[in-house]
Protein backbone atom coordinates (compact mmCIF):
# COMPACT_ATOMS: atom_id res chain seq x y z
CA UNK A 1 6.90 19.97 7.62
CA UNK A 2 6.66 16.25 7.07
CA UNK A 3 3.62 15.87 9.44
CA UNK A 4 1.69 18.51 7.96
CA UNK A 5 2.45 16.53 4.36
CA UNK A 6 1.57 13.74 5.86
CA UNK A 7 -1.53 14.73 7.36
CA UNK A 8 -2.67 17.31 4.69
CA UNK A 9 -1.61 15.38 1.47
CA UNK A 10 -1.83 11.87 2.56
CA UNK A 11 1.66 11.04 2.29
CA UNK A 12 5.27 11.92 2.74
CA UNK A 13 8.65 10.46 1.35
CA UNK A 14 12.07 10.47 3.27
CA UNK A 15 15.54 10.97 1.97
CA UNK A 16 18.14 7.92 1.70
CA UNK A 17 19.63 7.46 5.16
CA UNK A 18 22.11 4.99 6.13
CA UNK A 19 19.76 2.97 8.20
CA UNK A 20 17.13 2.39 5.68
CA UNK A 21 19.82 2.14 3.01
CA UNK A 22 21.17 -1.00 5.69
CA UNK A 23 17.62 -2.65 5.72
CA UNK A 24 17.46 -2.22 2.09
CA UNK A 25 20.65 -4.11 1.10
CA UNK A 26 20.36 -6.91 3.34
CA UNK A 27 16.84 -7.31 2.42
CA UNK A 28 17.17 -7.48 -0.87
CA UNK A 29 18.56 -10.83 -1.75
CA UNK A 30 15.86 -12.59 0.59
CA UNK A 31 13.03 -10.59 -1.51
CA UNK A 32 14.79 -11.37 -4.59
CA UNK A 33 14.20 -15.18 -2.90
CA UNK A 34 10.95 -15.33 -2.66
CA UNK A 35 10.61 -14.63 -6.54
CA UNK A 36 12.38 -18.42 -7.41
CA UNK A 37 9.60 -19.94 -4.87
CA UNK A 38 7.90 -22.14 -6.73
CA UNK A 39 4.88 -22.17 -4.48
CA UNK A 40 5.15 -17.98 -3.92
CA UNK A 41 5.30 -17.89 -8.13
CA UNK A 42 1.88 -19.89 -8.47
CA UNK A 43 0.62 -17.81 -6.11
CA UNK A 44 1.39 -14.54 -6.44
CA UNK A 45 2.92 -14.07 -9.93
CA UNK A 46 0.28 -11.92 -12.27
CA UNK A 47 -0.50 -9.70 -14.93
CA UNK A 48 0.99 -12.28 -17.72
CA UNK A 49 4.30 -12.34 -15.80
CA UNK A 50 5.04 -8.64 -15.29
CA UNK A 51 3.73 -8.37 -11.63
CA UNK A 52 4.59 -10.50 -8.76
CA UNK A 53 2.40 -9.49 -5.93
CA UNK A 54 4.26 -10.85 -3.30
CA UNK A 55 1.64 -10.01 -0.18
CA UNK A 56 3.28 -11.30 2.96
CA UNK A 57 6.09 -13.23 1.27
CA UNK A 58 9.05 -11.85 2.59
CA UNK A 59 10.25 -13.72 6.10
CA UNK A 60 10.92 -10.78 8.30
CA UNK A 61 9.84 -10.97 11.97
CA UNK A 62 7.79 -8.46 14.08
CA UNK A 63 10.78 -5.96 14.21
CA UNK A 64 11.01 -6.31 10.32
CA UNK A 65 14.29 -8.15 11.22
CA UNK A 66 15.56 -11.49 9.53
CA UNK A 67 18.09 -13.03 11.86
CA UNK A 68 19.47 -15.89 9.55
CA UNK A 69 20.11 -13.65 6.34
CA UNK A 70 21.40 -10.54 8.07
CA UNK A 71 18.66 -8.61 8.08
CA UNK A 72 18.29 -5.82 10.91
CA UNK A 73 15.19 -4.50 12.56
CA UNK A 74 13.56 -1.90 10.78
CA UNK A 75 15.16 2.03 11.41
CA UNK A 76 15.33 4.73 10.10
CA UNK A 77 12.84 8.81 9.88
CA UNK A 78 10.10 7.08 9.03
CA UNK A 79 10.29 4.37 12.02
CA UNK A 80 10.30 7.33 14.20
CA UNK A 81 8.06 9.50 12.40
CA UNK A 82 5.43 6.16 12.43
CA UNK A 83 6.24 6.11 16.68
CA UNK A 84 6.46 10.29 17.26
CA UNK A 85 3.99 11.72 14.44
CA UNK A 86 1.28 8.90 13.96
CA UNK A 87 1.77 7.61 17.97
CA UNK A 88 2.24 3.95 16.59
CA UNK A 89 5.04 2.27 18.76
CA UNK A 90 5.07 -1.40 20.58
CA UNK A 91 3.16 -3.18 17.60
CA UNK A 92 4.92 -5.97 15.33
CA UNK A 93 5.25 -5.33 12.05
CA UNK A 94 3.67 -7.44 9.43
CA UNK A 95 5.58 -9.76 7.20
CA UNK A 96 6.13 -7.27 3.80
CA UNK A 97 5.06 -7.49 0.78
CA UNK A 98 7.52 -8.42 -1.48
CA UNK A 99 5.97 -5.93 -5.25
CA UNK A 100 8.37 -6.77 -7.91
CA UNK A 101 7.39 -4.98 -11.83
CA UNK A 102 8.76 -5.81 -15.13
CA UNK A 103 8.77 -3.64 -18.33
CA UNK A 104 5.89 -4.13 -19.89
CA UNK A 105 3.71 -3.95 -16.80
CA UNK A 106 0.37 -4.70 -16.71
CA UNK A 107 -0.13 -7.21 -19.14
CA UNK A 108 -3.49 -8.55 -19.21
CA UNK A 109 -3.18 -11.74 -17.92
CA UNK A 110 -6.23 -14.56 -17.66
CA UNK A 111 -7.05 -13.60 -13.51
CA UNK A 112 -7.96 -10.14 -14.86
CA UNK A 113 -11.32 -9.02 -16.52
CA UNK A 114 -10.94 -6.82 -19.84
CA UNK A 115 -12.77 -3.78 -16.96
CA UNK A 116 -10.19 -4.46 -14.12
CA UNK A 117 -7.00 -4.48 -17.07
CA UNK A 118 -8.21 -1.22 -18.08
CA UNK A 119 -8.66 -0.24 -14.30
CA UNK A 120 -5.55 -1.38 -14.04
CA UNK A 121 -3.68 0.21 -17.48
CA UNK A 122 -5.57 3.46 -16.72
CA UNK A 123 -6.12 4.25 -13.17
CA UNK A 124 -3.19 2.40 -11.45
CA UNK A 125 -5.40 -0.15 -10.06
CA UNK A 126 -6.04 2.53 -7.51
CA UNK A 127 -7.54 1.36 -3.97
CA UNK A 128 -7.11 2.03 -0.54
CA UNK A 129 -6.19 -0.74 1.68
CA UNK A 130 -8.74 -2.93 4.46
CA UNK A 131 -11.59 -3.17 1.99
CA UNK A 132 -11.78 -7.03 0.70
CA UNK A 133 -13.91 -8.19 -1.76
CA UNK A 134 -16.38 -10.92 -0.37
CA UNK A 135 -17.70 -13.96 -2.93
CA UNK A 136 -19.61 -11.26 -4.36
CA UNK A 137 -17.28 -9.00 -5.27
CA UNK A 138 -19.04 -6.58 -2.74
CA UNK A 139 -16.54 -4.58 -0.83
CA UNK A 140 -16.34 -4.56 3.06
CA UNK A 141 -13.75 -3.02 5.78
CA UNK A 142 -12.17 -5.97 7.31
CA UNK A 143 -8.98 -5.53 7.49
CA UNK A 144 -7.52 -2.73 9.56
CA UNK A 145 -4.02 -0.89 8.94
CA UNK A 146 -2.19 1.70 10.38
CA UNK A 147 -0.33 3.29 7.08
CA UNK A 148 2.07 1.81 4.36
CA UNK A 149 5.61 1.93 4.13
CA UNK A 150 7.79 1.53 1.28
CA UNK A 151 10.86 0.81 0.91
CA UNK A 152 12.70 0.20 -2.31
CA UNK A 153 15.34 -2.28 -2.63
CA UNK A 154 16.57 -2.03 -6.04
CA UNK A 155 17.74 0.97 -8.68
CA UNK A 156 15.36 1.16 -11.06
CA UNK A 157 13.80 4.27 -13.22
CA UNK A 158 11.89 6.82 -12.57
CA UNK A 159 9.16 5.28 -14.82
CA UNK A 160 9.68 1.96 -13.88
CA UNK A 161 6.50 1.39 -12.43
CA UNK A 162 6.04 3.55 -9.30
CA UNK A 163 3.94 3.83 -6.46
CA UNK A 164 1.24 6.53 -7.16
CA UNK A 165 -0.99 8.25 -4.37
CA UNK A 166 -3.67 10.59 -4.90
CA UNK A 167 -3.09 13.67 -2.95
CA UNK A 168 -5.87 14.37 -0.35
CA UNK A 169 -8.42 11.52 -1.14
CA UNK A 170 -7.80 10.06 2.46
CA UNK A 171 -10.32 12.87 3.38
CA UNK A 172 -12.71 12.18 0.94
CA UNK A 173 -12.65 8.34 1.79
CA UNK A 174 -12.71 9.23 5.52
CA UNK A 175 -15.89 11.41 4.90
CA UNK A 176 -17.42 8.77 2.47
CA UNK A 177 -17.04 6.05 5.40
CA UNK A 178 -17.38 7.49 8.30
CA UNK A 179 -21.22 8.89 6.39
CA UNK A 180 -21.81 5.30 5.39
CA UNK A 181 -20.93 3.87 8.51
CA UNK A 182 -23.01 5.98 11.02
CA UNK A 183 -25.13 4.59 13.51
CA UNK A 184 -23.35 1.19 12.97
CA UNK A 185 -21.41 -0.34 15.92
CA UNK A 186 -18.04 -0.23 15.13
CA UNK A 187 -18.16 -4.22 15.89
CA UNK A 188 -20.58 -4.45 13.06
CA UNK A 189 -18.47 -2.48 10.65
CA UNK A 190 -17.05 -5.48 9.39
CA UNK A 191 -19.96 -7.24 7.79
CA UNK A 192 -20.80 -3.88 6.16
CA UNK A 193 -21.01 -3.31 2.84
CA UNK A 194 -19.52 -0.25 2.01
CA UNK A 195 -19.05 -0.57 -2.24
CA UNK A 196 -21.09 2.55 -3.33
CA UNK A 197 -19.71 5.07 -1.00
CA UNK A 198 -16.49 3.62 -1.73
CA UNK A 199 -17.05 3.89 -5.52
CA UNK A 200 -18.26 7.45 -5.25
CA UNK A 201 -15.74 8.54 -3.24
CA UNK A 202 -13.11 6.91 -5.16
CA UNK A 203 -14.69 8.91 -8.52
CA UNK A 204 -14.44 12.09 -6.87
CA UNK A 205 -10.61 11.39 -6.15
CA UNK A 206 -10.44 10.88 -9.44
CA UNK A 207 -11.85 14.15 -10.34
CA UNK A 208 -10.20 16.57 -7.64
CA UNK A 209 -7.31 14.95 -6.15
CA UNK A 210 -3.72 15.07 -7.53
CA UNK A 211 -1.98 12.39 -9.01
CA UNK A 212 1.73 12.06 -8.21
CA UNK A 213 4.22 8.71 -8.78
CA UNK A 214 6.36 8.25 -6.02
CA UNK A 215 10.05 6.81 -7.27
CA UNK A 216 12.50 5.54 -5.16
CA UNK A 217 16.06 4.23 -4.85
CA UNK A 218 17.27 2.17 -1.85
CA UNK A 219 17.84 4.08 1.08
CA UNK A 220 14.71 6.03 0.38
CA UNK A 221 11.28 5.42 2.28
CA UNK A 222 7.90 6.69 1.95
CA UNK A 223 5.03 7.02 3.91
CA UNK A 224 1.64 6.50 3.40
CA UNK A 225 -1.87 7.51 5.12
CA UNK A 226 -3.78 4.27 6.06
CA UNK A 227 -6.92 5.27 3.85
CA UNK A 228 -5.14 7.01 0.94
CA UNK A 229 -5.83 6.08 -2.88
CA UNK A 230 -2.78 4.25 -4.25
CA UNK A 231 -1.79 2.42 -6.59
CA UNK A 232 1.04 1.34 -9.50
CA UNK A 233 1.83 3.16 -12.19
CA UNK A 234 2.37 1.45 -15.58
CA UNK A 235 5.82 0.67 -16.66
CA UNK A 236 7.26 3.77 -18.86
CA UNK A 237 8.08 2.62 -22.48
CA UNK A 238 11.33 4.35 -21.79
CA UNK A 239 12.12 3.64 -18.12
CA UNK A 240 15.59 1.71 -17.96
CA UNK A 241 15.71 -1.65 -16.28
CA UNK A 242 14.88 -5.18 -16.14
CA UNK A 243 13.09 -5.29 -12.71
CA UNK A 244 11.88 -2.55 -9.96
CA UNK A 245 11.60 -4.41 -6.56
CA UNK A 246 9.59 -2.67 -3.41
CA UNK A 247 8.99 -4.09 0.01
CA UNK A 248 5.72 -2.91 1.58
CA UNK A 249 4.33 -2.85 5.18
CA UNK A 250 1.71 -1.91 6.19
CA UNK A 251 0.83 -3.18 9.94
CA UNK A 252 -2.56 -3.28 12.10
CA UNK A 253 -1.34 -1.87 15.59
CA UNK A 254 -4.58 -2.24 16.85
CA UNK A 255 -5.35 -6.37 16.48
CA UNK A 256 -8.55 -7.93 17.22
CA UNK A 257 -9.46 -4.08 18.04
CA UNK A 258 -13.46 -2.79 16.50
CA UNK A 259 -11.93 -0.62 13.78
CA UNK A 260 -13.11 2.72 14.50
CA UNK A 261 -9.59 3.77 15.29
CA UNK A 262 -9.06 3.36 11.15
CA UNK A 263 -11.71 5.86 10.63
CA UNK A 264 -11.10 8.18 13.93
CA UNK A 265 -7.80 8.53 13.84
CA UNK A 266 -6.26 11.36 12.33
């Protein structure tokens, strides 16, 4: 049942378990950490103050382990279900993204045009991951991951600021790619620029794909396909809390590999 979620809606969530509960707790005061860095704070605090991004900031080695703070290697369904379901198993995991949210998320702060705060307010900010903006602000796939894992690590509300996917649009981005990308040497991918199929496709998710927010509590962890449209939900005027803190992953098992895998793959 959880493959064919995975697989068929892009994305699957697992219930608490002790070993991701474990990883949770001990991770949590070394992501909490990372927010009194002064030099993480300049860098990664946005959104006037309600976001801190946090990409790569949390210390964890390539078995999502931190030895000096107690931290144990990551464990847990959705390890296995990464190794068994998705035949990932031997790579190192990336260092996580530390994604804390205030109330009051987004707030337009000065990095963000008044089009991407509405993007933002509106639509979630939705994207899929691997496409990076070059000095023109023209998109191109080169980065490669194999999925994203999240893994809360504090209480916080079911509006406070969730992940959201949109179910099925990792078909509709695969399609849009792959049809863009034809004829092109996988080698060559990354120099491509693949905006206006991305833009189209993403419009179409927009217009046939369900939206769903993904709470969590620690203990939980949820799964998500590689080229799925996610994003973050604004913070609920109502949603309880002072903070809602997530720790992210999302690994390339294949590195310094062409990157046809990221459209191949199932």
């Amino acid at each position: 049942m959880d493959r064919d979620a995975f697989f068929g809606r892009g994305w699957v969530k697992f219930p608490a378990e002790p070993a991701t509960l474990r990883w949770a707790e001990a991770a949590a005061p070394a992501a909490l950490a990372t927010l009194d860095d002064p030099d993480l704070r300049a860098a990664w605090l946005r959104c006037n103050g309600t976001w801190f991004a946090g990409v790569n900031a949390l210390a964890n080695d390539r078995d999502g382990a931190i030895a000096g703070a107690g931290v144990p290697p990551l464990s847990g369904a959705a390890v296995d279900f990464v190794a068994k379901e998705l035949g990932l198993a031997g790579f190192a995991w990336d260092r996580a993204q530390i994604s804390i949210c205030f109330p009051g998320y987004p707030a337009q702060g000065g990095e963000e045009s008044d089009a991407a705060f509405r993007y933002r307010r509106d639509r979630d900010a939705a994207h899929i991951d691997g496409l990076q903006r070059d000095a023109a602000r023209r998109r191109k796939p080169n980065e490669s991951h194999g999925f994203i894992l999240g893994l809360a690590l504090n209480l916080a509300g079911a509006g406070a600021a969730p992940f959201v996917v949109y179910e099925g649009s990792h078909q509709i981005m695969r399609r849009a790619l792959t049809d863009r990308l034809a004829g092109i040497a996988p080698e060559k991918w990354r120099d491509q620029d693949v905006t206006d199929a991305y833009i189209a496709a993403r419009r179409e998710a927009f217009e046939t794909c369900p939206r769903v927010e993904i709470p969590a509590r620690p203990g939980e962890a949820y799964l998500a396909h590689r080229l799925c449209l996610h994003g973050v939900a604004p913070w609920a005027s109502n949603a309880p809390g002072d903070m809602r803190m997530i720790a992210y992953f999302r690994p390339d098992p294949y590195p310094g590999e062409p990157p046809d895998w990221w459209l191949t793959r199932e």
